[in-house]
């Protein structure tokens, strides 16, 4: 309740200000949210597209390097001198050193043009023969001095591995002159990481992305970052890469938040090239756009409120004058005039109001008052109509019964008639409860049952909820009287009249049913339309039904009234439909 009252502004200016402020705020908010949403979607889509292209390009570049390595290894493997010297027998260490120097010179010749090659280890089937280190560093590579045949492919295919941060290409050397795949030695060459780093930086010079290269066993081959965050990312990827191909393009990494991931696996090496970029970094641009739009919106909001304040004052000022004048009219002061010196719609409203007040002053004393008096007189006339034939017949019956000495029946009939007359002339309001109206009908039917003896049967069935509903006074008597005169009296044999009352569809429905002679369809249609029909030339004019219909419509409108259903020689049903009214409403 308090919230509703809070929204009920007393002044139109405040309503206009609030409505326009809400509209501007809604437009600014929707614009900022829509702009940010579209920008972030475009940014993410572009980042994914660029990442995909970049990862593929890096992979192709690495594949080119790998192919160069393969060519170098082919040169060493298929070198005729290497093929002859490596399996050659030697008698002593002197001969072995001589052969090793010869092998070293051949390997140097084959690899001298390829700067990507860092270490070269050549083994025969027994152990190490040549150890060539091209870079100058203090790293320990003793783990390469021992021959490990299990790391080489038995068919002579180049395999790649990462061990102690050393990237190596491994290949078995077999005798090309033999018909079978006879192994005569093994070749291991390492890649200089600086060349791999250069190729990555070539495609990602900004270093905004984390580029991680993993081998088949998910060992880190290469990474462009060594900080703690990247270590956590690398650890997570090492455990999750097997599911990476089926994952979404956006992943949640503990400690790093949401990141966009793209990956590509090389067919030559089996390496996975993975690109990671933080979604927060991508969102910086759209967030800046959103903040800018929001700031512009705040400025526009302030300017808009100032403009609206000025314009609403200009609009509302004449309406305030009109409100003050109408307050005077409400106090029955019809001589006021409205002064609005404008040529727009509000000015024309002021002129129209002044003309209207002049007309009201001219009409209120005669036309309006005359119409009220006429309707009031019409209602009183409709309510006061009682059929004089009924009074004559009742008094005549009392006279004959008195002459025959039926004093009890005379007393009963006289009492009922006196109550009828008392209720019809008593001015106790326009409306009475349905239960009181039924009591009035009971008195009327008591007289009729005495007049017609055992020919008349009468019953009432009214729901308890309907009894307390208010109805126009004497609304049922003309209906019941019509049923008696034009239905039951003409019928040969016994007749009955039944009155039902109920509430249905939020309306009060009162039914008066008789088994009289009924009416044809033309008379039913004429009465339903509210037109006069002469039901019996000898007994009454037949306008009692019309009086009730007109009275109901005058009081409640055309959506209420009487519905009539009748069949000749079967009976008639009158259904009164009234609005539900209770005492105190």
Coordinates of C-alpha atoms in Angstrom, one line a residue:
X1 CA 0.0 0.0 0.0
X2 CA 2.8 2.4 0.9
X3 CA 4.6 1.7 -2.4
X4 CA 1.4 2.4 -4.4
X5 CA 0.9 5.7 -2.6
X6 CA 4.5 6.5 -3.2
X7 CA 3.9 6.2 -7.0
X8 CA 0.8 8.3 -6.9
X9 CA 2.2 11.7 -7.6
X10 CA 0.0 14.7 -6.9
X11 CA 1.6 16.8 -9.7
X12 CA 1.7 15.9 -13.4
X13 CA 5.2 17.6 -13.7
X14 CA 6.7 15.1 -11.3
X15 CA 5.1 12.2 -13.2
X16 CA 6.5 13.5 -16.5
X17 CA 10.0 14.0 -14.9
X18 CA 10.0 10.5 -13.5
X19 CA 8.7 8.9 -16.7
X20 CA 11.2 10.7 -18.9
X21 CA 14.1 10.1 -16.4
X22 CA 13.2 6.4 -16.4
X23 CA 13.0 6.3 -20.2
X24 CA 16.3 8.1 -20.6
X25 CA 17.9 5.8 -18.0
X26 CA 16.5 2.7 -19.7
X27 CA 17.7 3.9 -23.2
X28 CA 21.2 4.7 -21.8
X29 CA 21.4 1.4 -19.9
X30 CA 20.2 -0.7 -22.9
X31 CA 22.6 1.2 -25.2
X32 CA 25.6 0.6 -22.9
X33 CA 24.7 -3.1 -22.3
X34 CA 24.0 -3.7 -26.0
X35 CA 27.1 -1.9 -27.1
X36 CA 29.3 -3.8 -24.6
X37 CA 27.6 -7.2 -25.4
X38 CA 28.1 -6.7 -29.2
X39 CA 31.6 -5.4 -28.8
X40 CA 32.7 -8.3 -26.5
X41 CA 31.1 -10.8 -28.9
X42 CA 32.9 -9.3 -31.9
X43 CA 36.2 -9.1 -29.9
X44 CA 36.0 -12.7 -28.7
X45 CA 35.0 -13.9 -32.2
X46 CA 37.9 -12.0 -33.7
X47 CA 40.3 -13.2 -31.0
X48 CA 39.3 -16.8 -31.7
X49 CA 39.6 -16.4 -35.4
X50 CA 43.0 -14.7 -35.1
X51 CA 44.2 -17.3 -32.6
X52 CA 43.2 -20.1 -34.9
X53 CA 45.0 -18.5 -37.8
X54 CA 48.1 -17.8 -35.7
X55 CA 48.3 -21.3 -34.2
X56 CA 48.0 -22.8 -37.7
X57 CA 50.7 -20.5 -39.0
X58 CA 53.0 -21.3 -36.1
X59 CA 52.4 -25.0 -36.6
X60 CA 53.2 -24.7 -40.3
X61 CA 56.3 -22.7 -39.6
X62 CA 57.5 -25.3 -37.1
X63 CA 56.7 -28.0 -39.6
X64 CA 58.9 -26.2 -42.1
X65 CA 61.7 -26.3 -39.6
X66 CA 61.0 -29.9 -38.9
X67 CA 61.2 -30.7 -42.6
X68 CA 64.5 -28.9 -42.7
X69 CA 65.7 -31.1 -39.8
X70 CA 64.5 -34.1 -41.7
X71 CA 66.5 -33.1 -44.8
X72 CA 69.6 -32.5 -42.6
X73 CA 69.2 -35.9 -41.0
X74 CA 68.6 -37.4 -44.5
X75 CA 71.9 -35.8 -45.6
X76 CA 73.8 -37.4 -42.6
X77 CA 72.0 -40.7 -42.8
X78 CA 72.4 -41.3 -46.5
X79 CA 75.9 -39.8 -46.8
X80 CA 78.1 -42.5 -48.5
X81 CA 81.1 -41.8 -46.3
X82 CA 78.9 -42.1 -43.2
X83 CA 77.4 -45.3 -44.5
X84 CA 80.9 -46.8 -45.1
X85 CA 82.7 -45.4 -42.1
X86 CA 80.1 -45.9 -39.3
X87 CA 80.0 -49.8 -39.5
X88 CA 83.8 -50.0 -40.4
X89 CA 85.8 -52.2 -38.0
X90 CA 88.9 -50.8 -36.2
X91 CA 91.7 -52.4 -34.3
X92 CA 92.5 -49.9 -31.7
X93 CA 91.5 -46.6 -30.3
X94 CA 93.7 -44.7 -32.7
X95 CA 91.9 -46.1 -35.6
X96 CA 88.6 -45.4 -33.9
X97 CA 89.5 -41.7 -33.3
X98 CA 90.6 -41.4 -36.9
X99 CA 87.3 -42.8 -38.1
X100 CA 85.4 -40.6 -35.7
X101 CA 87.1 -37.5 -36.9
X102 CA 86.2 -38.5 -40.5
X103 CA 82.6 -38.9 -39.4
X104 CA 82.7 -35.5 -37.6
X105 CA 83.9 -33.8 -40.7
X106 CA 81.1 -35.3 -42.8
X107 CA 78.5 -34.4 -40.2
X108 CA 79.9 -30.8 -40.1
X109 CA 79.7 -30.6 -43.8
X110 CA 76.1 -31.8 -43.8
X111 CA 74.9 -29.5 -41.0
X112 CA 77.0 -26.3 -41.5
X113 CA 74.3 -24.5 -43.5
X114 CA 71.5 -25.2 -40.9
X115 CA 71.7 -22.9 -37.9
X116 CA 68.7 -24.5 -36.3
X117 CA 70.9 -27.5 -35.4
X118 CA 72.5 -27.2 -32.0
X119 CA 73.7 -30.7 -30.9
X120 CA 74.6 -33.7 -33.0
X121 CA 75.1 -37.1 -31.5
X122 CA 76.1 -40.1 -33.7
X123 CA 76.2 -43.6 -32.4
X124 CA 77.1 -46.9 -33.9
X125 CA 75.4 -50.1 -32.6
X126 CA 77.7 -50.2 -29.6
X127 CA 77.8 -46.5 -28.4
X128 CA 78.7 -42.9 -29.0
X129 CA 81.0 -42.1 -31.9
X130 CA 80.5 -38.3 -32.5
X131 CA 79.5 -35.5 -30.2
X132 CA 79.1 -32.1 -31.9
X133 CA 78.1 -29.1 -29.9
X134 CA 77.6 -25.9 -32.0
X135 CA 76.4 -23.5 -29.3
X136 CA 78.5 -22.2 -26.5
X137 CA 76.9 -22.9 -23.1
X138 CA 77.6 -24.7 -19.9
X139 CA 74.6 -27.0 -19.9
X140 CA 75.1 -30.6 -19.1
X141 CA 74.1 -33.0 -21.8
X142 CA 75.6 -36.2 -20.3
X143 CA 72.3 -38.0 -20.6
X144 CA 72.9 -38.0 -24.4
X145 CA 76.3 -39.8 -24.2
X146 CA 74.6 -43.1 -23.5
X147 CA 73.0 -45.0 -26.4
X148 CA 69.3 -45.7 -25.9
X149 CA 68.0 -47.7 -28.9
X150 CA 64.4 -47.8 -27.5
X151 CA 63.8 -44.1 -28.4
X152 CA 64.5 -44.7 -32.1
X153 CA 61.9 -45.9 -34.6
X154 CA 62.8 -49.3 -36.1
X155 CA 61.7 -48.3 -39.6
X156 CA 64.0 -45.3 -39.7
X157 CA 61.3 -42.7 -39.1
X158 CA 62.3 -39.5 -37.4
X159 CA 60.9 -39.2 -33.9
X160 CA 60.9 -36.1 -31.7
X161 CA 61.3 -36.0 -27.9
X162 CA 61.9 -33.5 -25.1
X163 CA 64.2 -34.4 -22.3
X164 CA 65.6 -32.0 -19.7
X165 CA 64.4 -29.0 -21.9
X166 CA 66.4 -30.4 -24.9
X167 CA 64.4 -30.8 -28.1
X168 CA 65.8 -33.7 -30.0
X169 CA 65.1 -35.4 -33.4
X170 CA 66.1 -39.1 -33.4
X171 CA 66.6 -41.5 -36.3
X172 CA 67.9 -45.0 -36.7
X173 CA 70.6 -45.3 -39.5
X174 CA 70.3 -48.5 -41.5
X175 CA 72.5 -49.8 -44.2
X176 CA 71.1 -48.5 -47.5
X177 CA 73.1 -51.1 -49.5
X178 CA 71.6 -54.1 -47.6
X179 CA 68.4 -55.7 -48.6
X180 CA 67.1 -55.9 -45.0
X181 CA 66.7 -53.1 -42.5
X182 CA 70.0 -53.6 -40.9
X183 CA 70.8 -50.9 -38.2
X184 CA 74.3 -49.6 -38.4
X185 CA 73.9 -46.6 -36.1
X186 CA 71.7 -43.9 -34.6
X187 CA 71.5 -40.2 -35.1
X188 CA 70.3 -37.6 -32.5
X189 CA 70.1 -33.9 -33.3
X190 CA 68.8 -31.1 -31.0
X191 CA 67.0 -28.0 -32.1
X192 CA 68.2 -24.5 -31.0
X193 CA 65.3 -23.1 -29.0
X194 CA 66.2 -19.5 -30.1
X195 CA 65.0 -20.3 -33.6
X196 CA 61.7 -21.7 -32.3
X197 CA 61.2 -18.6 -30.1
X198 CA 61.9 -16.4 -33.1
X199 CA 59.2 -18.2 -35.2
X200 CA 56.7 -17.7 -32.4
X201 CA 57.5 -14.1 -31.9
X202 CA 57.1 -13.6 -35.7
X203 CA 53.4 -14.4 -35.4
X204 CA 52.8 -12.9 -31.9
X205 CA 55.1 -9.9 -31.5
X206 CA 52.9 -8.4 -28.7
X207 CA 53.4 -11.4 -26.5
X208 CA 49.9 -10.9 -25.2
X209 CA 49.2 -14.6 -25.7
X210 CA 50.6 -17.6 -24.0
X211 CA 52.1 -19.9 -26.7
X212 CA 52.7 -23.4 -25.3
X213 CA 54.1 -26.3 -27.4
X214 CA 53.7 -29.8 -26.0
X215 CA 55.0 -33.1 -27.3
X216 CA 53.0 -36.3 -27.6
X217 CA 53.7 -37.0 -23.9
X218 CA 52.5 -33.5 -23.0
X219 CA 56.0 -32.4 -22.0
X220 CA 56.6 -28.7 -22.5
X221 CA 58.6 -28.2 -25.7
X222 CA 58.5 -24.4 -25.8
X223 CA 56.8 -21.5 -24.0
X224 CA 57.0 -17.7 -24.4
X225 CA 56.5 -17.1 -20.6
X226 CA 58.1 -18.3 -17.5
X227 CA 56.2 -16.5 -14.8
X228 CA 54.2 -18.2 -12.0
X229 CA 50.9 -17.8 -13.7
X230 CA 52.1 -19.5 -16.9
X231 CA 53.5 -22.3 -14.7
X232 CA 50.1 -22.9 -13.3
X233 CA 48.6 -22.8 -16.8
X234 CA 51.2 -25.2 -18.1
X235 CA 50.6 -27.6 -15.3
X236 CA 46.8 -27.5 -15.9
X237 CA 47.3 -28.1 -19.6
X238 CA 49.7 -30.9 -19.0
X239 CA 46.9 -32.7 -17.1
X240 CA 44.0 -31.7 -19.3
X241 CA 45.3 -31.6 -22.9
X242 CA 43.9 -35.0 -23.7
X243 CA 40.5 -33.4 -23.3
X244 CA 41.4 -30.2 -24.9
X245 CA 40.3 -31.0 -28.4
X246 CA 36.8 -31.6 -27.3
X247 CA 36.6 -28.6 -24.9
X248 CA 34.9 -25.3 -25.4
X249 CA 36.9 -22.4 -26.9
X250 CA 36.6 -20.7 -23.5
X251 CA 38.0 -22.5 -20.5
X252 CA 38.3 -21.8 -16.8
X253 CA 41.9 -22.0 -15.5
X254 CA 42.4 -22.0 -11.7
X255 CA 44.2 -18.8 -10.7
X256 CA 44.0 -17.3 -14.2
X257 CA 40.3 -17.0 -14.8
X258 CA 38.6 -17.5 -18.1
X259 CA 40.8 -17.8 -21.1
X260 CA 40.2 -18.4 -24.8
X261 CA 42.1 -21.5 -26.0
X262 CA 43.0 -22.6 -29.5
X263 CA 45.1 -25.6 -30.4
X264 CA 46.5 -27.4 -33.4
X265 CA 48.4 -30.7 -33.6
X266 CA 51.2 -31.1 -36.1
X267 CA 51.0 -34.2 -38.3
X268 CA 54.8 -34.3 -38.6
X269 CA 55.9 -34.1 -35.0
X270 CA 52.6 -34.8 -33.1
X271 CA 53.3 -31.6 -31.2
X272 CA 50.3 -29.6 -29.9
X273 CA 50.6 -25.8 -30.4
X274 CA 48.3 -24.1 -27.9
X275 CA 47.4 -20.4 -27.7
X276 CA 45.9 -18.9 -24.6
X277 CA 44.7 -15.4 -24.1
X278 CA 42.8 -14.0 -21.0
X279 CA 39.2 -13.0 -21.5
X280 CA 39.8 -10.1 -19.2
X281 CA 42.4 -8.7 -21.6
X282 CA 40.0 -9.1 -24.5
X283 CA 37.3 -7.3 -22.5
X284 CA 39.4 -4.2 -21.9
X285 CA 38.5 -2.7 -25.2
X286 CA 34.7 -3.3 -25.0
X287 CA 34.7 -2.3 -21.3
X288 CA 36.3 1.0 -22.3
X289 CA 33.6 1.5 -25.0
X290 CA 30.9 0.7 -22.5
X291 CA 32.3 3.1 -19.9
X292 CA 32.5 5.8 -22.6
X293 CA 28.9 5.2 -23.7
X294 CA 27.8 5.3 -20.1
X295 CA 29.7 8.5 -19.4
X296 CA 28.1 10.1 -22.5
X297 CA 24.8 8.8 -21.3
X298 CA 25.2 10.4 -17.9
X299 CA 25.9 13.8 -19.5
X300 CA 23.0 13.3 -21.9
X301 CA 20.8 12.3 -18.9
X302 CA 21.6 15.6 -17.0
X303 CA 21.1 17.7 -20.1
X304 CA 17.8 15.8 -20.8
X305 CA 16.5 16.3 -17.3
X306 CA 17.2 20.1 -17.5
X307 CA 15.4 20.3 -20.9
X308 CA 12.5 18.2 -19.6
X309 CA 12.2 20.3 -16.5
X310 CA 11.8 23.5 -18.6
X311 CA 9.4 21.9 -21.1
X312 CA 7.2 20.3 -18.4
X313 CA 6.9 23.7 -16.7
X314 CA 5.8 25.2 -19.9
X315 CA 3.2 22.4 -20.5
X316 CA 2.0 22.0 -16.9
X317 CA 1.5 25.7 -16.0
X318 CA -1.8 26.0 -18.0
X319 CA -2.9 22.7 -16.6
X320 CA -2.4 24.0 -13.1
X321 CA -4.6 27.0 -14.0
X322 CA -7.2 24.6 -15.3
X323 CA -7.0 22.5 -12.2
X324 CA -7.6 25.6 -10.0
X325 CA -10.6 26.7 -12.0
X326 CA -12.1 23.2 -12.0
X327 CA -11.8 23.2 -8.2
X328 CA -14.0 26.3 -8.2
X329 CA -16.5 24.5 -10.5
X330 CA -16.5 21.6 -8.1
X331 CA -17.7 24.0 -5.4
X332 CA -20.7 24.9 -7.7
X333 CA -19.1 28.1 -8.9
X334 CA -20.0 28.1 -12.6
X335 CA -19.1 31.7 -13.3
X336 CA -15.3 31.1 -13.5
X337 CA -13.3 31.7 -16.7
X338 CA -9.9 30.2 -17.7
X339 CA -7.2 32.6 -18.9
X340 CA -4.6 30.8 -21.1
X341 CA -2.8 33.1 -23.5
X342 CA -1.5 30.5 -25.9
X343 CA -2.4 29.4 -29.5
X344 CA -1.6 25.7 -29.2
X345 CA -3.8 22.8 -28.1
X346 CA -3.8 23.9 -24.4
X347 CA -4.9 27.4 -25.5
X348 CA -7.8 25.8 -27.4
X349 CA -8.6 23.7 -24.4
X350 CA -9.0 26.9 -22.4
X351 CA -11.3 28.5 -25.0
X352 CA -13.4 25.3 -25.1
X353 CA -13.6 25.2 -21.3
X354 CA -14.9 28.8 -21.2
X355 CA -17.5 28.1 -23.9
X356 CA -18.5 25.0 -22.0
X357 CA -19.0 26.9 -18.8
X358 CA -21.1 29.5 -20.5
X359 CA -23.4 26.7 -21.9
X360 CA -23.6 25.0 -18.5
X361 CA -24.7 28.2 -16.9
X362 CA -27.5 28.5 -19.6
X363 CA -28.6 24.9 -19.4
X364 CA -28.2 23.8 -15.8
X365 CA -31.2 25.6 -14.5
X366 CA -33.8 24.3 -17.0
X367 CA -32.7 21.4 -19.3
X368 CA -30.6 19.4 -16.7
X369 CA -33.0 20.0 -13.9
X370 CA -36.0 19.3 -16.1
X371 CA -34.5 16.0 -17.2
X372 CA -33.9 14.9 -13.6
X373 CA -37.4 15.8 -12.6
X374 CA -38.8 14.0 -15.6
X375 CA -36.9 10.8 -14.9
X376 CA -37.8 10.9 -11.2
X377 CA -41.5 11.4 -12.1
X378 CA -41.3 8.5 -14.5
X379 CA -39.9 6.2 -11.9
X380 CA -42.5 7.1 -9.4
X381 CA -45.3 6.6 -12.0
X382 CA -43.9 3.2 -13.0
X383 CA -43.6 2.1 -9.4
X384 CA -47.1 3.3 -8.4
X385 CA -49.0 1.4 -11.1
X386 CA -51.4 -1.3 -9.6
X387 CA -54.0 -2.9 -11.7
X388 CA -57.5 -1.5 -10.7
X389 CA -59.1 -4.7 -12.0
X390 CA -57.3 -6.7 -9.3
X391 CA -58.7 -4.3 -6.6
X392 CA -62.2 -4.5 -8.0
X393 CA -62.1 -8.3 -8.3
X394 CA -60.7 -8.7 -4.8
X395 CA -63.3 -6.4 -3.2
X396 CA -66.0 -8.2 -5.1
X397 CA -64.8 -11.5 -3.8
X398 CA -64.7 -10.2 -0.3
X399 CA -68.4 -9.0 -0.7
X400 CA -69.7 -12.3 -1.9
X401 CA -67.8 -14.3 0.8
X402 CA -69.2 -11.9 3.5
X403 CA -72.7 -12.5 2.2
X404 CA -72.1 -16.3 2.5
X405 CA -70.8 -15.9 6.0
X406 CA -67.2 -17.0 5.3
X407 CA -65.8 -14.7 7.9
X408 CA -62.4 -16.5 8.3
X409 CA -61.6 -16.3 4.6
X410 CA -62.9 -12.7 4.5
X411 CA -60.5 -11.8 7.4
X412 CA -57.6 -13.5 5.7
X413 CA -58.3 -11.9 2.4
X414 CA -58.8 -8.4 3.9
X415 CA -55.6 -8.7 5.9
X416 CA -53.5 -9.6 2.8
X417 CA -55.1 -6.8 0.8
X418 CA -54.4 -4.3 3.5
X419 CA -50.7 -5.3 3.6
X420 CA -50.6 -5.0 -0.2
X421 CA -52.0 -1.5 -0.2
X422 CA -49.8 -0.5 2.7
X423 CA -46.6 -1.7 1.0
X424 CA -47.5 -0.1 -2.3
X425 CA -48.1 3.4 -0.8
X426 CA -45.4 3.3 1.9
X427 CA -42.4 5.5 0.9
X428 CA -39.6 3.5 2.5
X429 CA -37.1 3.8 -0.3
X430 CA -36.6 2.8 -3.9
X431 CA -35.1 -0.6 -3.1
X432 CA -36.1 -3.5 -0.7
X433 CA -34.6 -6.9 0.0
X434 CA -35.8 -9.7 -2.3
X435 CA -37.1 -11.5 0.8
X436 CA -39.5 -8.5 1.5
X437 CA -40.6 -8.5 -2.2
X438 CA -41.4 -12.2 -2.0
X439 CA -43.5 -11.5 1.2
X440 CA -45.5 -9.0 -0.9
X441 CA -46.1 -11.6 -3.6
X442 CA -47.1 -14.1 -0.9
X443 CA -49.9 -11.7 0.2
X444 CA -50.9 -11.2 -3.5
X445 CA -51.0 -15.0 -4.1
X446 CA -52.9 -15.6 -0.8
X447 CA -55.8 -13.4 -2.3
X448 CA -55.6 -15.2 -5.6
X449 CA -55.6 -18.7 -4.1
X450 CA -58.8 -17.7 -2.1
X451 CA -60.4 -16.4 -5.2
X452 CA -59.6 -19.4 -7.4
X453 CA -59.8 -22.0 -4.6
X454 CA -57.9 -25.2 -5.4
X455 CA -57.1 -24.2 -9.0
X456 CA -53.9 -22.3 -8.1
X457 CA -50.7 -23.7 -6.8
X458 CA -47.8 -21.4 -5.8
X459 CA -44.2 -22.1 -4.6
X460 CA -41.1 -20.1 -3.9
X461 CA -37.4 -21.4 -4.1
X462 CA -34.9 -18.6 -3.4
X463 CA -31.2 -19.2 -2.5
X464 CA -30.2 -17.8 0.9
X465 CA -27.5 -15.6 -0.7
X466 CA -30.1 -14.1 -3.0
X467 CA -32.7 -13.3 -0.3
X468 CA -30.6 -10.3 1.0
X469 CA -30.0 -8.8 -2.5
X470 CA -31.7 -5.5 -3.0
X471 CA -34.3 -5.2 -5.8
X472 CA -36.6 -2.3 -7.0
X473 CA -39.7 -2.1 -4.9
X474 CA -42.8 -3.9 -6.5
X475 CA -40.8 -5.3 -9.3
X476 CA -42.3 -8.8 -9.2
X477 CA -46.0 -7.9 -8.7
X478 CA -46.6 -6.9 -12.4
X479 CA -44.9 -10.1 -13.6
X480 CA -46.9 -12.4 -11.3
X481 CA -50.1 -10.5 -12.1
X482 CA -49.5 -10.9 -15.8
X483 CA -49.0 -14.7 -15.3
X484 CA -52.3 -14.8 -13.5
X485 CA -54.5 -12.7 -15.8
X486 CA -53.0 -13.7 -19.2
X487 CA -51.8 -17.2 -18.4
X488 CA -53.6 -19.0 -15.5
X489 CA -57.1 -17.5 -15.8
X490 CA -57.4 -18.5 -19.4
X491 CA -56.3 -22.1 -18.7
X492 CA -58.7 -24.9 -18.2
X493 CA -57.7 -26.9 -15.2
X494 CA -55.2 -26.3 -12.4
X495 CA -52.4 -23.8 -12.7
X496 CA -49.1 -23.2 -10.9
X497 CA -46.8 -20.3 -10.5
X498 CA -43.2 -20.9 -9.3
X499 CA -40.7 -18.2 -8.3
X500 CA -36.9 -19.1 -8.2
X501 CA -34.1 -16.8 -7.1
X502 CA -30.4 -17.4 -7.5
X503 CA -27.0 -15.7 -8.1
X504 CA -25.3 -16.7 -11.4
X505 CA -22.4 -15.0 -13.3
X506 CA -22.2 -12.2 -10.7
X507 CA -25.9 -11.3 -11.4
X508 CA -29.2 -11.8 -9.6
X509 CA -31.6 -14.0 -11.6
X510 CA -35.3 -14.2 -10.6
X511 CA -37.5 -16.6 -12.5
X512 CA -41.3 -16.4 -12.6
X513 CA -42.6 -19.6 -14.2
X514 CA -46.3 -20.5 -15.0
X515 CA -48.1 -23.2 -16.9
X516 CA -50.7 -20.9 -18.4
X517 CA -51.7 -20.6 -22.1
X518 CA -48.4 -19.0 -23.1
X519 CA -47.7 -16.6 -26.0
X520 CA -46.8 -17.0 -29.6
X521 CA -43.3 -16.0 -30.8
X522 CA -44.3 -12.6 -32.2
X523 CA -45.6 -11.4 -28.8
X524 CA -42.5 -12.7 -27.1
X525 CA -40.2 -10.8 -29.5
X526 CA -42.3 -7.6 -29.2
X527 CA -42.2 -7.6 -25.4
X528 CA -38.5 -8.5 -25.3
X529 CA -37.8 -5.5 -27.5
X530 CA -39.7 -3.2 -25.1
X531 CA -42.6 -2.5 -27.5
X532 CA -46.3 -2.4 -26.5
X533 CA -48.4 -5.5 -27.2
X534 CA -52.1 -6.0 -26.3
X535 CA -52.2 -9.4 -24.7
X536 CA -56.0 -9.4 -24.0
X537 CA -58.5 -6.9 -25.2
X538 CA -60.8 -7.7 -22.4
X539 CA -58.4 -7.8 -19.5
X540 CA -55.9 -4.9 -19.2
X541 CA -53.6 -3.2 -21.7
X542 CA -50.7 -5.6 -21.2
X543 CA -48.2 -2.9 -20.4
X544 CA -47.2 -4.2 -17.0
X545 CA -44.3 -6.1 -18.5
X546 CA -43.1 -3.0 -20.4
X547 CA -43.3 -0.9 -17.2
X548 CA -41.0 -3.4 -15.4
X549 CA -38.6 -3.6 -18.4
X550 CA -38.4 0.2 -18.7
X551 CA -38.0 0.6 -14.9
X552 CA -35.1 -1.8 -14.8
X553 CA -33.3 -0.2 -17.7
X554 CA -33.8 3.3 -16.3
X555 CA -32.2 2.2 -13.0
X556 CA -29.5 -0.2 -14.2
X557 CA -28.9 0.2 -17.9
X558 CA -29.6 -1.8 -21.0
X559 CA -27.5 -4.8 -20.0
X560 CA -30.1 -5.7 -17.4
X561 CA -33.9 -6.5 -17.9
X562 CA -36.3 -9.3 -18.6
X563 CA -35.8 -12.4 -20.8
X564 CA -39.0 -14.1 -21.9
X565 CA -39.5 -17.7 -23.1
X566 CA -43.0 -18.9 -23.9
X567 CA -44.7 -21.7 -25.8
X568 CA -48.4 -21.7 -26.6
X569 CA -50.5 -24.0 -24.4
X570 CA -47.3 -24.9 -22.4
X571 CA -46.5 -21.9 -20.2
X572 CA -44.2 -18.8 -19.9
X573 CA -40.9 -18.1 -18.2
X574 CA -40.0 -14.5 -17.2
X575 CA -36.4 -14.2 -16.1
X576 CA -35.3 -10.9 -14.4
X577 CA -31.6 -10.1 -14.6
X578 CA -30.4 -7.5 -12.1
X579 CA -27.1 -6.4 -10.7
X580 CA -26.2 -7.7 -7.2
X581 CA -26.7 -5.0 -4.6
X582 CA -26.5 -5.4 -0.8
X583 CA -27.5 -3.1 2.0
X584 CA -24.6 -0.7 2.8
X585 CA -23.2 -0.9 -0.8

